[in-house]
GROMACS .gro file of C-alpha atoms in nm:
model
  290
    1MET     CA    1   0.196   0.189  -0.606
    2SER     CA    2  -0.168   0.110  -0.619
    3GLY     CA    3  -0.438   0.203  -0.380
    4THR     CA    4  -0.808   0.231  -0.330
    5VAL     CA    5  -1.054   0.488  -0.216
    6PRO     CA    6  -1.163   0.371   0.129
    7ASN     CA    7  -1.526   0.345   0.211
    8ARG     CA    8  -1.545   0.513   0.549
    9SER     CA    9  -1.737   0.217   0.691
   10VAL     CA   10  -1.445  -0.018   0.637
   11LEU     CA   11  -1.232   0.186   0.878
   12THR     CA   12  -1.469   0.077   1.153
   13PRO     CA   13  -1.368  -0.255   1.315
   14VAL     CA   14  -1.571  -0.550   1.194
   15PRO     CA   15  -1.643  -0.864   1.394
   16PRO     CA   16  -1.315  -1.043   1.475
   17ASP     CA   17  -1.415  -1.371   1.313
   18SER     CA   18  -1.460  -1.201   0.975
   19ARG     CA   19  -1.102  -1.075   0.984
   20HIS     CA   20  -0.928  -1.382   1.116
   21PRO     CA   21  -0.666  -1.510   0.872
   22ASP     CA   22  -0.853  -1.836   0.829
   23THR     CA   23  -1.155  -1.652   0.691
   24ALA     CA   24  -0.970  -1.402   0.469
   25HIS     CA   25  -1.047  -1.592   0.151
   26PRO     CA   26  -0.875  -1.490  -0.171
   27GLY     CA   27  -1.205  -1.463  -0.351
   28THR     CA   28  -1.326  -1.171  -0.139
   29ALA     CA   29  -1.537  -0.946  -0.361
   30GLN     CA   30  -1.371  -0.620  -0.456
   31PRO     CA   31  -1.562  -0.297  -0.377
   32ASP     CA   32  -1.664  -0.084  -0.673
   33ASN     CA   33  -1.445   0.203  -0.559
   34ILE     CA   34  -1.116   0.028  -0.636
   35ALA     CA   35  -1.172   0.079  -1.008
   36PRO     CA   36  -0.923   0.366  -1.069
   37TRP     CA   37  -0.613   0.150  -1.018
   38SER     CA   38  -0.765  -0.131  -1.223
   39THR     CA   39  -0.820   0.080  -1.533
   40ASP     CA   40  -0.634   0.061  -1.863
   41PRO     CA   41  -0.376   0.338  -1.813
   42TYR     CA   42  -0.223   0.171  -1.508
   43ALA     CA   43  -0.248  -0.184  -1.641
   44ASP     CA   44  -0.103  -0.079  -1.977
   45ALA     CA   45   0.189   0.099  -1.812
   46LEU     CA   46   0.274  -0.209  -1.604
   47ARG     CA   47   0.251  -0.439  -1.905
   48ASN     CA   48   0.478  -0.208  -2.106
   49GLY     CA   49   0.717  -0.145  -1.818
   50HIS     CA   50   0.710   0.230  -1.865
   51GLY     CA   51   0.495   0.541  -1.869
   52PRO     CA   52   0.401   0.805  -1.925
   53LEU     CA   53   0.158   0.780  -1.635
   54PHE     CA   54   0.043   1.057  -1.405
   55LEU     CA   55  -0.191   1.140  -1.124
   56ARG     CA   56  -0.388   1.428  -1.273
   57ARG     CA   57  -0.568   1.676  -1.053
   58ALA     CA   58  -0.899   1.829  -1.168
   59ASP     CA   59  -0.725   2.161  -1.244
   60GLY     CA   60  -0.474   1.988  -1.474
   61TRP     CA   61  -0.178   1.961  -1.231
   62LEU     CA   62   0.022   1.643  -1.300
   63LEU     CA   63   0.225   1.419  -1.069
   64PRO     CA   64   0.449   1.186  -1.274
   65LEU     CA   65   0.450   0.822  -1.162
   66ASP     CA   66   0.783   0.638  -1.186
   67VAL     CA   67   0.659   0.325  -1.362
   68GLU     CA   68   1.005   0.235  -1.496
   69ARG     CA   69   1.148   0.221  -1.145
   70TRP     CA   70   0.852   0.024  -1.012
   71CYS     CA   71   0.891  -0.235  -1.289
   72GLY     CA   72   1.266  -0.270  -1.239
   73GLY     CA   73   1.455  -0.445  -0.964
   74ALA     CA   74   1.493  -0.308  -0.613
   75ASP     CA   75   1.745  -0.024  -0.609
   76ALA     CA   76   1.976   0.103  -0.335
   77ALA     CA   77   1.706   0.328  -0.187
   78ASP     CA   78   1.460   0.037  -0.175
   79ARG     CA   79   1.720  -0.182  -0.008
   80SER     CA   80   1.781   0.084   0.256
   81ALA     CA   81   1.421   0.029   0.363
   82LEU     CA   82   1.411  -0.349   0.316
   83ARG     CA   83   1.712  -0.417   0.535
   84ARG     CA   84   1.525  -0.255   0.825
   85CYS     CA   85   1.232  -0.499   0.794
   86GLU     CA   86   1.153  -0.726   1.087
   87GLY     CA   87   0.952  -1.048   1.084
   88PRO     CA   88   0.697  -1.122   0.810
   89VAL     CA   89   0.640  -0.823   0.582
   90LEU     CA   90   0.319  -0.692   0.426
   91ASP     CA   91   0.372  -0.459   0.129
   92ILE     CA   92   0.061  -0.243   0.081
   93GLY     CA   93   0.010  -0.136  -0.280
   94CYS     CA   94   0.291  -0.364  -0.397
   95GLY     CA   95   0.248  -0.271  -0.764
   96PRO     CA   96   0.454  -0.497  -0.993
   97GLY     CA   97   0.620  -0.651  -0.690
   98ARG     CA   98   0.989  -0.557  -0.690
   99LEU     CA   99   1.002  -0.525  -0.309
  100VAL     CA  100   0.838  -0.855  -0.220
  101ALA     CA  101   1.045  -1.030  -0.488
  102GLU     CA  102   1.364  -0.881  -0.343
  103LEU     CA  103   1.266  -0.992   0.007
  104ALA     CA  104   1.185  -1.341  -0.119
  105THR     CA  105   1.524  -1.362  -0.289
  106HIS     CA  106   1.686  -1.317   0.051
  107GLY     CA  107   1.459  -1.568   0.223
  108HIS     CA  108   1.237  -1.312   0.393
  109ARG     CA  109   0.866  -1.389   0.426
  110ALA     CA  110   0.674  -1.116   0.244
  111LEU     CA  111   0.328  -1.072   0.095
  112GLY     CA  112   0.217  -0.795  -0.137
  113ILE     CA  113  -0.138  -0.672  -0.177
  114ASP     CA  114  -0.267  -0.467  -0.468
  115VAL     CA  115  -0.606  -0.396  -0.623
  116SER     CA  116  -0.468  -0.432  -0.976
  117GLU     CA  117  -0.489  -0.779  -1.130
  118THR     CA  118  -0.204  -0.685  -1.365
  119ALA     CA  119   0.018  -0.579  -1.075
  120VAL     CA  120  -0.048  -0.900  -0.883
  121ALA     CA  121   0.020  -1.115  -1.190
  122HIS     CA  122   0.351  -0.936  -1.248
  123THR     CA  123   0.451  -0.985  -0.884
  124LEU     CA  124   0.386  -1.356  -0.911
  125ARG     CA  125   0.583  -1.385  -1.235
  126ILE     CA  126   0.897  -1.238  -1.078
  127GLY     CA  127   0.884  -1.466  -0.775
  128GLY     CA  128   0.693  -1.259  -0.521
  129SER     CA  129   0.381  -1.351  -0.326
  130ALA     CA  130   0.071  -1.137  -0.373
  131LEU     CA  131  -0.302  -1.112  -0.322
  132ARG     CA  132  -0.548  -0.900  -0.515
  133ARG     CA  133  -0.684  -0.711  -0.219
  134SER     CA  134  -0.735  -0.359  -0.084
  135VAL     CA  135  -0.573  -0.263   0.245
  136PHE     CA  136  -0.925  -0.197   0.371
  137ASP     CA  137  -1.039  -0.554   0.297
  138PRO     CA  138  -0.998  -0.838   0.548
  139LEU     CA  139  -0.637  -0.958   0.518
  140PRO     CA  140  -0.436  -1.260   0.628
  141GLY     CA  141  -0.252  -1.234   0.959
  142GLU     CA  142  -0.418  -0.919   1.090
  143GLY     CA  143  -0.250  -0.808   1.410
  144ARG     CA  144   0.048  -1.036   1.345
  145TRP     CA  145   0.267  -0.872   1.078
  146GLY     CA  146   0.616  -0.772   1.184
  147THR     CA  147   0.657  -0.494   0.924
  148VAL     CA  148   0.419  -0.307   0.696
  149LEU     CA  149   0.553  -0.115   0.396
  150LEU     CA  150   0.396   0.198   0.247
  151ILE     CA  151   0.647   0.280  -0.028
  152ASP     CA  152   0.623   0.470  -0.360
  153GLY     CA  153   0.371   0.723  -0.234
  154ASN     CA  154   0.133   0.467  -0.082
  155ILE     CA  155   0.103   0.671   0.238
  156GLY     CA  156  -0.140   0.865   0.017
  157ILE     CA  157  -0.387   0.577  -0.029
  158GLY     CA  158  -0.741   0.697   0.031
  159GLY     CA  159  -0.640   1.059   0.090
  160ASP     CA  160  -0.664   1.000   0.466
  161PRO     CA  161  -0.326   0.945   0.639
  162HIS     CA  162  -0.489   0.927   0.982
  163GLY     CA  163  -0.730   0.653   0.871
  164LEU     CA  164  -0.453   0.463   0.693
  165LEU     CA  165  -0.236   0.472   1.007
  166LEU     CA  166  -0.527   0.333   1.209
  167ARG     CA  167  -0.568   0.050   0.959
  168THR     CA  168  -0.194  -0.019   0.956
  169ALA     CA  169  -0.194  -0.043   1.335
  170GLU     CA  170  -0.462  -0.313   1.308
  171LEU     CA  171  -0.239  -0.514   1.076
  172LEU     CA  172   0.081  -0.499   1.281
  173ALA     CA  173   0.174  -0.702   1.585
  174PRO     CA  174   0.238  -0.500   1.903
  175GLY     CA  175   0.575  -0.337   1.861
  176GLY     CA  176   0.558  -0.388   1.484
  177LEU     CA  177   0.727  -0.159   1.236
  178LEU     CA  178   0.581   0.068   0.969
  179ILE     CA  179   0.824   0.183   0.701
  180ALA     CA  180   0.682   0.465   0.490
  181GLU     CA  181   0.821   0.671   0.205
  182THR     CA  182   0.721   1.035   0.234
  183VAL     CA  183   0.768   1.338   0.009
  184SER     CA  184   0.986   1.645   0.044
  185PRO     CA  185   0.955   1.910   0.179
  186ASP     CA  186   0.695   1.935   0.457
  187ILE     CA  187   0.378   1.874   0.256
  188ASP     CA  188   0.036   1.783   0.393
  189GLU     CA  189  -0.187   1.783   0.089
  190ARG     CA  190  -0.518   1.614   0.008
  191VAL     CA  191  -0.620   1.612  -0.357
  192GLN     CA  192  -0.870   1.456  -0.594
  193VAL     CA  193  -0.682   1.289  -0.878
  194ARG     CA  194  -0.730   1.049  -1.167
  195LEU     CA  195  -0.491   0.827  -1.359
  196TYR     CA  196  -0.381   0.982  -1.687
  197ASP     CA  197  -0.139   0.846  -1.947
  198GLY     CA  198  -0.067   1.172  -2.127
  199ARG     CA  199  -0.210   1.039  -2.453
  200ARG     CA  200  -0.584   1.004  -2.399
  201ALA     CA  201  -0.778   1.328  -2.397
  202PRO     CA  202  -0.898   1.377  -2.039
  203ASP     CA  203  -1.265   1.436  -1.973
  204GLY     CA  204  -1.339   1.803  -1.997
  205ALA     CA  205  -1.054   1.866  -2.243
  206GLY     CA  206  -1.006   2.237  -2.292
  207GLY     CA  207  -1.099   2.305  -1.929
  208PRO     CA  208  -1.098   2.151  -1.582
  209ASP     CA  209  -1.198   1.786  -1.555
  210ARG     CA  210  -1.549   1.704  -1.447
  211ALA     CA  211  -1.570   1.637  -1.073
  212ASP     CA  212  -1.720   1.293  -1.142
  213ALA     CA  213  -1.472   1.188  -1.412
  214GLY     CA  214  -1.304   0.899  -1.232
  215HIS     CA  215  -1.135   1.104  -0.962
  216PHE     CA  216  -1.037   0.957  -0.628
  217PRO     CA  217  -0.879   1.102  -0.311
  218TRP     CA  218  -0.502   1.095  -0.265
  219ALA     CA  219  -0.261   1.248  -0.015
  220ARG     CA  220   0.096   1.373  -0.033
  221ILE     CA  221   0.265   1.371   0.306
  222GLY     CA  222   0.607   1.492   0.415
  223THR     CA  223   0.797   1.345   0.709
  224PRO     CA  224   0.704   1.620   0.961
  225ALA     CA  225   0.336   1.586   0.868
  226LEU     CA  226   0.346   1.208   0.903
  227LEU     CA  227   0.502   1.240   1.247
  228ARG     CA  228   0.230   1.484   1.348
  229TYR     CA  229  -0.033   1.225   1.257
  230ALA     CA  230   0.154   0.934   1.407
  231GLN     CA  231   0.277   1.039   1.748
  232PRO     CA  232  -0.060   1.107   1.917
  233ASN     CA  233  -0.183   0.764   1.804
  234GLY     CA  234   0.061   0.520   1.958
  235TRP     CA  235   0.340   0.541   1.700
  236HIS     CA  236   0.702   0.614   1.789
  237PRO     CA  237   0.959   0.728   1.531
  238VAL     CA  238   1.264   0.504   1.533
  239ASP     CA  239   1.446   0.615   1.217
  240GLN     CA  240   1.443   0.878   0.944
  241TRP     CA  241   1.669   0.881   0.638
  242VAL     CA  242   1.701   0.993   0.279
  243ALA     CA  243   1.831   0.758   0.007
  244ASP     CA  244   1.878   0.873  -0.352
  245GLY     CA  245   1.662   1.176  -0.276
  246ARG     CA  246   1.377   0.966  -0.138
  247PRO     CA  247   1.278   1.033   0.228
  248PHE     CA  248   1.177   0.743   0.452
  249VAL     CA  249   1.043   0.708   0.806
  250ALA     CA  250   1.029   0.404   1.032
  251LEU     CA  251   0.760   0.409   1.301
  252ARG     CA  252   0.708   0.152   1.573
  253ARG     CA  253   0.365   0.065   1.699
  254ASP     CA  254   0.319   0.094   2.075
  255ARG     CA  255   0.341  -0.253   2.228
  256ARG     CA  256   0.054  -0.165   2.461
  257VAL     CA  257  -0.190  -0.091   2.177
  258ARG     CA  258  -0.422  -0.380   2.092
  259THR     CA  259  -0.700  -0.395   1.836
  260VAL     CA  260  -1.018  -0.599   1.814
  261SER     CA  261  -0.869  -0.814   1.539
  262GLN     CA  262  -0.565  -0.917   1.742
  263SER     CA  263  -0.557  -1.251   1.922
  264ALA     CA  264  -0.462  -1.253   2.288
  265ASP     CA  265  -0.208  -1.522   2.211
  266THR     CA  266   0.049  -1.428   1.945
  267ALA     CA  267   0.301  -1.698   2.023
  268ASN     CA  268   0.212  -1.887   1.706
  269SER     CA  269   0.177  -1.578   1.487
  270ALA     CA  270   0.454  -1.675   1.246
  271ALA     CA  271   0.293  -2.010   1.179
  272VAL     CA  272  -0.049  -1.850   1.128
  273ILE     CA  273   0.089  -1.599   0.878
  274SER     CA  274   0.293  -1.866   0.703
  275SER     CA  275  -0.022  -2.068   0.642
  276GLN     CA  276  -0.165  -1.779   0.441
  277PHE     CA  277   0.119  -1.750   0.193
  278PRO     CA  278   0.045  -1.826  -0.171
  279ARG     CA  279  -0.083  -2.154  -0.291
  280LYS     CA  280  -0.237  -2.221  -0.630
  281THR     CA  281  -0.596  -2.116  -0.659
  282SER     CA  282  -0.843  -1.977  -0.909
  283GLY     CA  283  -1.051  -1.663  -0.937
  284ASP     CA  284  -0.949  -1.300  -0.971
  285SER     CA  285  -0.724  -1.296  -0.665
  286PRO     CA  286  -0.427  -1.511  -0.770
  287LEU     CA  287  -0.225  -1.657  -0.487
  288ALA     CA  288   0.046  -1.845  -0.663
  289GLY     CA  289   0.272  -1.816  -0.960
  290SER     CA  290   0.278  -2.085  -1.217
   0.00000   0.00000   0.00000
């Protein structure tokens, strides 16, 4: 689980040639606003394999983050989502990489993206493929992915479910599948939060946090709310289920919807995506384990 605060301008389509897989270089500069998920509390929790780690609202409300589960292997609830995947899979906010590693173990083509260098490095160490990239950056294989995953609360990235669904539609092939984990019950909440490890004194201790103290927008979305956002925008629900108390939704992108980044000819899409999978490189966006 790792996201970024989207700059509104990046939700606007950019020229197709700048988003073609062949030009989505791993060294793409990271925008300044990805800093929250690259800070010490998150990186330390991933290195240690456990929390405490929270999303902390300005009024002091805490949402615990399940770092231990993220750093473990895929569990039964995860596998209930993974077995529904179709074609090459893009895991947005892959965190320490348990999902892409599980898919790789079973021979499934999968790529994780995360803005945290620590998360990407962990993913590579356990056998997954990953790029250090925001979902709002140019990405390999845009318009050609068979499945996109938004698990572990990542439907909340950017605090704008509508904008995130638009971006996800750009990434998927026509008829592609989005598998999202939601929250229970029917919540549709936008909040300003910051990462907090429960040990460091938050800014503004003794009162509400300062509005400028590293906060970023996040959303918490239940299944009914997600469906309300999705259905008017070319998404069709194909499955809903609960596994180990975790609610999931599978949405299919309308085959008639096309985006500016999608090639008219998708016959060779698998080969194009395959060419973008990890190979050894340098810089802050590692593409291969070693």
